[in-house]
Amino acid sequence: MARNKFDVDETLETEFNIEHIKRLWTYIRPYKKELFTTLLMMILSNLAVLLGPYLLRYAINSIIPAHDTLSLILVSLLFLFSIYISMICLKYRIRMMSQIAQNVILNLRRDLFVHLQKLSFNYYDNRPHGKIIIRVVNYVNSLNDLLQNGIINMMTDLFSLVLIIGFMLSINVRLTLVSLTGVPVLVAVLFILKKMQRERWQKVSRKQSNMNAYLHETINGMKVTQSFVREEENEKIYERTSNECRTSWISAVRANALLWPITENISVLTISLMYIAGVVWIANEDIAVGDFIAFASYISNFWAPITNLGNFYNQIIQATAYLERIFETLDEPILIKNAEDSYPLPPIKGEVEFKNVVFCYEKDIPVLKNVSFKVNPGETIALVGATGSGKTTIINLLSRFYDIQSGQILIDGHDIKKVTLESLRSQVGVMLQDTFIFSGTVMDNIRYGKPDATDEEVIQAAKEVMAHDFIMEMENGYYTEVNERGSRLSVGQRQLISFARTLLSDPKILILDEATSSIDTKTEKAIQIALERLLKGRTAFIIAHRLSTIKNADRILHISHGRITEAGTHEELMKLKGDYYKLYMSQYKLLHGGREAV
């Protein structure tokens, strides 16, 4: 079902366009006051730097020939003061732009995280999680240099260019025209290199994404890796993905590196032309020596911002490869969301009805086919059937983790598509088969189901699901730190904590997906007593492969190939001797050495 694996390159849904830069600007815009102040400081810094050659020209042409020592000292002091002003302005720029860059990155990463939490399960079903993580972390971080240095440098360098050209024109127009002859050539080179650079940086982003996806997958499956002695094979795969990342990076950097020597060569040739023309004109007394020396200083300063703008151009090309992926994620449509006319679901009694529900994970491949049933408030419904028959799909649809293709799902007569997600899910307690334990204390993990719950409420929930005793045996009881995914806990312990978390939220509709699958027989008998008390007054849906655990359900629905084939109590279905009877008997014989049930 996945759109791609770790070794399959992602394809862009939309190509980069200028709108991406405009969208990046929306994150920068809140700091335009600070940006404008920094720009003014950099303009002041550049003015201070550019004042130097003009002071030198004045000293050579006027002060030194006149032997005016006092004026020379004053000009020298003014020159030193200009350098000091430039240093102060640069210090301010570094501090302020670092703050702006980090704030923009913070906001961009926050928006990505918020958006990811709103995306449906389909999004996560269709792509490796490592390829999602790299967008939030690495790709956003890659924008730091562009934000911290590139943007403000680009604006100040453009201003410097205009200012320098103004100074050059004021000294000698003909020399200025000679000095500008290399600019059209450089623009043509940039245009030629653009496509190659962009394609190579796109490849870098794809290979980095692949490597991160494989690393994430390998870490999650480390126990399986070591159990099957797969270390050497995994090392080869990682080396291959890492080498692809390295070679693509080198290729992209080489493309970027082409710009610097080309710019340098054009600048050297242009400056050489300027010197040749200058020497000829000095010999013909068409230009003063002081003017030529000042102009020579300005021509050096002229190519410095052009080189910087070339570097900024490289940064933009590199950043676009990451911006494409970032905004592609932000543009991912939120499929499961509140309708425009949605309303809060009022406190419910727990009546549930499926009306001709059709659902597909993949287009035109239905998993549920016209499923209809009604559950009265307080009823306990067991869903049974072979793996892949659609049991878990039914409870996922009830919580609206996915949207149905046709039909209706009603709770107390309210179509769940027309009520707000928050009001729906807050009244439906879910314990999925794949239990998840967060890093933190046991207390925090149980309280996750009700953040404002007191310690006493947490402890009571744990007692009701028979988790209290093993928790108290841990070194710090409820305040024992557990690792990510609960690796310190047994599978059964993780399920009990997850069960307590669900019960603490006190839902009117309770969903248990294989809630007792990893609990030993002794604990299971004890928990059945607790379940009878807990299920009282609640509508409950139970999925269990061990059919002995759902014999006391008010109704059992047998699901096969996306349809309800049988419905009734355990006794009624056993008398039918249909699909449920066959399933129960095969399981009974397996557990009791082939003996028939009586």
XYZ file of C-alpha atoms in Angstrom, residues 74-504:
431
model
C 42.008 64.033 10.186
C 41.280 61.991 7.046
C 43.128 59.001 8.568
C 41.076 59.271 11.772
C 37.890 59.480 9.713
C 38.983 56.352 7.837
C 39.529 54.451 11.126
C 36.162 55.661 12.432
C 34.436 54.329 9.307
C 36.011 50.905 9.926
C 34.784 50.946 13.549
C 31.229 51.849 12.454
C 31.304 48.982 9.968
C 32.347 46.515 12.704
C 29.529 47.631 15.036
C 26.960 47.271 12.263
C 28.224 43.805 11.332
C 27.969 42.656 14.962
C 24.364 43.854 15.130
C 23.540 42.074 11.873
C 24.953 38.750 13.025
C 22.991 38.831 16.285
C 19.707 40.057 14.822
C 19.669 37.817 11.730
C 20.448 34.757 13.861
C 17.352 35.518 15.954
C 15.161 36.100 12.899
C 16.376 32.905 11.191
C 15.724 30.755 14.254
C 12.273 32.294 14.781
C 11.330 31.592 11.158
C 12.583 28.003 11.469
C 10.675 27.596 14.746
C 7.415 28.783 13.163
C 7.882 26.730 10.012
C 8.617 23.576 12.001
C 5.636 24.252 14.282
C 3.296 24.595 11.288
C 4.604 21.324 9.859
C 4.038 19.514 13.161
C 0.539 20.954 13.611
C -0.371 20.015 10.031
C 1.010 16.483 10.393
C -1.229 15.923 13.417
C -4.281 16.758 11.300
C -3.485 14.416 8.417
C -5.432 11.186 8.128
C -4.041 7.708 8.681
C -3.907 7.356 4.886
C -0.991 9.776 4.735
C 1.068 7.724 7.194
C 0.025 4.440 5.598
C 1.433 5.577 2.255
C 4.991 6.674 3.068
C 7.931 5.667 5.273
C 7.932 7.691 8.493
C 11.626 8.506 8.093
C 10.783 10.488 4.950
C 8.307 12.544 6.957
C 10.716 13.211 9.827
C 13.495 14.494 7.544
C 11.186 17.211 6.215
C 10.435 18.534 9.683
C 14.032 18.396 10.929
C 16.747 18.347 8.245
C 15.012 20.205 5.443
C 13.880 23.049 7.703
C 17.336 23.284 9.276
C 18.848 23.531 5.793
C 17.162 26.920 5.373
C 19.134 28.428 8.257
C 22.054 29.794 6.215
C 19.719 31.286 3.622
C 17.661 33.026 6.307
C 20.540 34.062 8.544
C 22.947 35.343 5.907
C 21.577 35.051 2.392
C 18.567 37.360 2.425
C 20.101 40.332 4.216
C 23.374 39.897 2.312
C 21.470 39.872 -0.959
C 19.715 43.152 -0.140
C 22.852 44.874 1.137
C 24.955 43.578 -1.758
C 22.407 44.903 -4.256
C 22.499 48.262 -2.488
C 26.316 48.140 -2.472
C 26.362 47.457 -6.206
C 24.148 50.469 -6.917
C 26.245 52.616 -4.598
C 29.560 51.422 -6.066
C 28.345 51.976 -9.622
C 27.306 55.485 -8.543
C 30.776 56.192 -7.119
C 32.419 54.718 -10.247
C 30.269 56.830 -12.572
C 31.105 59.946 -10.558
C 34.824 59.261 -11.078
C 34.875 58.151 -14.739
C 32.018 57.037 -16.995
C 34.185 55.345 -19.628
C 36.034 53.194 -17.090
C 32.672 52.233 -15.558
C 31.353 50.994 -18.905
C 34.521 48.933 -19.434
C 34.129 47.447 -15.937
C 30.533 46.383 -16.619
C 31.292 44.401 -19.785
C 31.585 41.100 -17.862
C 28.153 41.334 -16.208
C 26.061 40.146 -19.236
C 28.405 37.172 -19.626
C 27.911 36.227 -15.957
C 24.114 36.466 -16.257
C 24.205 34.107 -19.253
C 26.315 31.608 -17.274
C 23.829 31.697 -14.359
C 20.970 30.950 -16.720
C 22.825 27.962 -18.201
C 23.795 26.504 -14.792
C 20.367 26.939 -13.166
C 18.675 23.776 -14.487
C 21.649 21.518 -13.770
C 22.058 22.834 -10.214
C 18.376 22.499 -9.413
C 18.160 18.905 -10.666
C 21.225 17.885 -8.672
C 19.958 19.416 -5.427
C 16.609 17.736 -5.933
C 18.462 14.445 -6.196
C 20.285 15.240 -2.942
C 16.968 15.744 -1.139
C 15.640 12.434 -2.506
C 18.713 10.446 -1.455
C 18.818 12.067 1.996
C 15.164 11.146 2.408
C 15.858 7.526 1.422
C 18.757 7.211 3.841
C 16.752 8.715 6.709
C 13.819 6.385 5.973
C 16.060 3.308 6.075
C 17.759 4.478 9.283
C 14.377 5.029 10.956
C 13.109 1.639 9.801
C 16.258 -0.139 10.985
C 16.184 1.422 14.461
C 12.499 0.507 14.903
C 13.243 -3.058 13.825
C 16.521 -3.498 15.714
C 15.261 -6.429 17.790
C 14.232 -8.293 14.647
C 17.546 -7.422 12.986
C 19.571 -8.907 15.828
C 17.250 -11.883 16.214
C 17.753 -12.892 12.579
C 21.441 -11.911 12.471
C 20.808 -9.402 9.690
C 23.518 -6.933 10.720
C 25.851 -7.553 7.766
C 23.053 -7.389 5.200
C 21.701 -4.196 6.752
C 25.177 -2.647 6.753
C 25.409 -3.265 2.996
C 22.009 -1.658 2.394
C 22.897 1.331 4.569
C 26.257 1.705 2.854
C 24.504 1.749 -0.506
C 21.972 4.403 0.528
C 24.696 6.414 2.264
C 26.927 6.280 -0.831
C 24.040 7.447 -3.014
C 23.580 10.369 -0.638
C 27.311 11.165 -0.697
C 27.708 10.991 -4.475
C 24.603 13.109 -5.097
C 25.878 15.716 -2.620
C 29.310 15.845 -4.252
C 27.698 16.187 -7.671
C 25.507 19.077 -6.476
C 28.418 20.840 -4.758
C 30.484 20.518 -7.931
C 27.708 22.216 -9.877
C 27.637 25.027 -7.306
C 31.427 25.260 -7.319
C 31.435 26.013 -11.040
C 30.063 29.479 -10.348
C 32.978 30.749 -8.256
C 35.831 30.147 -10.745
C 33.670 31.422 -13.620
C 32.896 34.599 -11.662
C 36.558 34.968 -10.715
C 37.735 34.558 -14.309
C 35.192 37.060 -15.612
C 36.147 39.546 -12.883
C 39.902 39.144 -13.569
C 39.398 39.660 -17.310
C 37.164 42.685 -16.700
C 39.585 44.245 -14.193
C 42.448 43.609 -16.628
C 40.553 45.459 -19.351
C 39.942 48.281 -16.905
C 43.683 48.494 -16.019
C 44.704 48.477 -19.683
C 42.224 51.213 -20.497
C 43.218 53.163 -17.372
C 46.948 53.059 -18.109
C 46.353 54.221 -21.685
C 44.127 57.076 -20.519
C 46.607 58.123 -17.780
C 49.331 58.277 -20.432
C 47.050 60.460 -22.543
C 46.242 62.526 -19.447
C 42.536 61.660 -19.813
C 42.317 60.597 -16.124
C 44.098 61.653 -12.905
C 46.245 59.127 -11.005
C 44.212 59.600 -7.817
C 40.992 58.984 -9.730
C 42.397 55.796 -11.239
C 43.614 54.454 -7.838
C 40.197 55.193 -6.272
C 38.451 53.563 -9.241
C 40.688 50.488 -8.906
C 39.552 50.148 -5.271
C 35.915 50.419 -6.285
C 36.215 47.840 -9.072
C 37.549 45.340 -6.516
C 34.603 46.163 -4.242
C 32.277 45.886 -7.247
C 33.046 42.200 -7.883
C 32.913 41.230 -4.191
C 29.100 41.725 -3.906
C 28.621 40.069 -7.310
C 30.493 37.026 -5.997
C 28.300 37.165 -2.863
C 25.172 37.366 -5.015
C 26.429 34.297 -6.880
C 26.716 32.484 -3.559
C 23.210 33.655 -2.660
C 22.022 32.294 -5.990
C 23.542 28.921 -5.046
C 21.794 29.089 -1.667
C 18.463 29.782 -3.364
C 18.906 26.848 -5.758
C 19.810 24.563 -2.838
C 16.993 25.861 -0.631
C 14.358 25.382 -3.328
C 15.030 21.642 -3.346
C 14.059 21.590 0.340
C 11.281 24.203 0.140
C 9.547 22.055 -2.473
C 9.340 19.157 -0.019
C 8.410 21.352 2.964
C 5.538 23.084 1.191
C 4.476 19.822 -0.455
C 3.928 18.501 3.079
C 2.106 21.667 4.195
C -0.087 21.421 1.077
C -1.014 17.798 1.757
C -4.824 17.927 1.946
C -6.472 17.255 5.294
C -8.922 14.544 4.301
C -10.458 14.007 7.744
C -11.644 17.393 9.002
C -14.643 19.198 10.375
C -17.318 20.051 7.834
C -18.100 23.744 7.414
C -21.475 23.264 9.104
C -20.206 20.794 11.741
C -21.472 21.040 15.289
C -20.308 19.593 18.629
C -21.650 16.139 19.346
C -23.762 16.460 22.518
C -23.233 14.030 25.404
C -24.150 10.640 23.986
C -25.966 7.572 25.257
C -24.035 5.246 22.963
C -26.382 4.155 20.181
C -24.380 3.252 17.060
C -25.696 2.508 13.595
C -23.918 1.615 10.340
C -26.087 2.148 7.236
C -24.886 0.543 3.990
C -21.273 1.509 4.685
C -18.794 1.061 1.858
C -15.118 1.738 2.477
C -11.893 1.357 0.445
C -8.281 1.890 1.482
C -7.349 1.820 -2.187
C -9.561 3.073 -4.982
C -12.107 0.546 -6.273
C -10.959 -2.167 -3.827
C -13.696 -2.225 -1.151
C -12.791 -3.521 2.306
C -16.339 -3.110 3.656
C -19.276 -3.814 1.349
C -22.672 -2.392 2.345
C -22.204 -3.104 6.049
C -25.310 -2.367 8.145
C -26.010 -3.004 11.828
C -27.401 -1.185 14.850
C -26.100 -1.239 18.437
C -28.211 -0.109 21.387
C -26.729 1.959 24.238
C -24.854 -0.204 26.734
C -24.551 -3.219 24.439
C -21.301 -5.126 24.117
C -20.604 -6.151 20.536
C -17.870 -8.592 19.587
C -16.412 -8.538 16.081
C -14.888 -11.803 14.908
C -13.560 -13.155 11.661
C -10.413 -14.055 9.783
C -7.472 -11.666 9.570
C -8.170 -8.976 6.984
C -11.938 -9.462 7.067
C -12.594 -5.841 8.099
C -13.000 -5.963 11.899
C -10.414 -3.282 12.748
C -11.618 -1.202 9.807
C -15.094 -0.983 11.370
C -13.789 0.458 14.640
C -11.408 2.798 12.806
C -14.365 4.192 10.888
C -16.370 4.623 14.096
C -13.644 6.957 15.427
C -13.493 8.569 11.983
C -9.823 7.823 11.449
C -10.891 7.301 7.831
C -13.896 8.554 5.857
C -16.288 6.154 4.186
C -16.986 6.181 0.450
C -20.757 5.809 0.855
C -23.374 5.113 3.473
C -23.715 6.590 6.961
C -22.351 6.030 10.449
C -24.630 7.412 13.159
C -24.092 7.882 16.892
C -27.319 8.691 18.763
C -28.734 9.626 15.367
C -25.923 12.091 14.560
C -23.976 11.512 11.345
C -20.341 11.464 12.498
C -19.307 13.385 9.355
C -21.409 16.324 10.537
C -20.062 16.611 14.097
C -16.696 18.007 15.146
C -13.846 15.527 15.410
C -12.917 16.727 18.898
C -16.412 16.163 20.303
C -16.633 12.735 18.631
C -13.281 11.327 19.683
C -13.501 12.711 23.215
C -16.515 10.420 23.791
C -15.045 7.338 22.144
C -12.315 5.476 24.035
C -9.986 3.439 21.842
C -7.404 0.838 22.749
C -5.843 -0.299 19.505
C -4.025 -3.555 18.941
C -0.733 -1.696 18.435
C -0.303 -0.154 21.893
C 1.984 2.853 22.124
C 3.823 3.937 25.245
C 5.405 7.401 25.318
C 8.707 8.177 27.005
C 8.031 9.512 30.516
C 6.542 8.136 33.720
C 3.878 5.458 34.008
C 1.664 8.130 35.624
C 2.061 10.425 32.601
C 1.280 7.612 30.172
C -1.997 6.720 31.872
C -2.937 10.390 32.345
C -2.490 10.904 28.575
C -6.137 9.859 28.246
C -7.265 12.645 30.593
C -4.649 15.385 31.155
C -6.482 16.944 34.123
C -6.922 13.647 36.001
C -5.716 13.486 39.607
C -3.170 10.929 40.794
C -5.973 9.132 42.629
C -8.009 8.808 39.426
C -4.983 7.433 37.580
C -4.313 4.878 40.303
C -7.977 3.842 40.396
C -7.998 3.272 36.612
C -4.861 1.137 36.923
C -6.452 -0.912 39.704
C -9.561 -1.571 37.637
C -7.526 -3.087 34.808
C -5.298 -5.084 37.159
C -2.201 -2.957 36.399
C -1.682 -1.534 39.890
C 0.233 -4.481 41.341
C 2.951 -4.722 38.697
C 3.312 -0.912 38.616
C 3.920 -0.813 42.378
C 6.595 -3.499 41.999
C 8.624 -1.134 39.757
C 11.433 0.875 41.372
C 9.510 4.150 41.592
C 5.965 2.908 41.223
C 3.817 5.227 39.138
C 6.741 7.626 38.756
C 8.999 5.039 37.138
C 10.420 6.336 33.858
C 9.635 4.126 30.864
C 11.428 4.250 27.532
C 10.017 5.254 24.168
C 7.513 2.619 22.974
C 7.718 1.051 26.448
C 10.705 -1.155 25.736
C 11.223 -1.753 29.484
C 7.739 -3.245 29.786
C 6.393 -6.586 28.652
C 3.800 -6.625 25.881
C 1.088 -7.466 28.397
C 2.152 -4.641 30.730
C 2.063 -2.162 27.857
C -1.443 -3.281 26.975
C -2.655 -2.904 30.561
C -1.241 0.624 30.805
C -2.872 1.475 27.500
C -6.119 -0.043 28.794
C -5.953 2.124 31.935
C -5.311 5.194 29.744
C -8.455 4.478 27.725
C -10.638 3.782 30.755
C -9.474 6.967 32.498
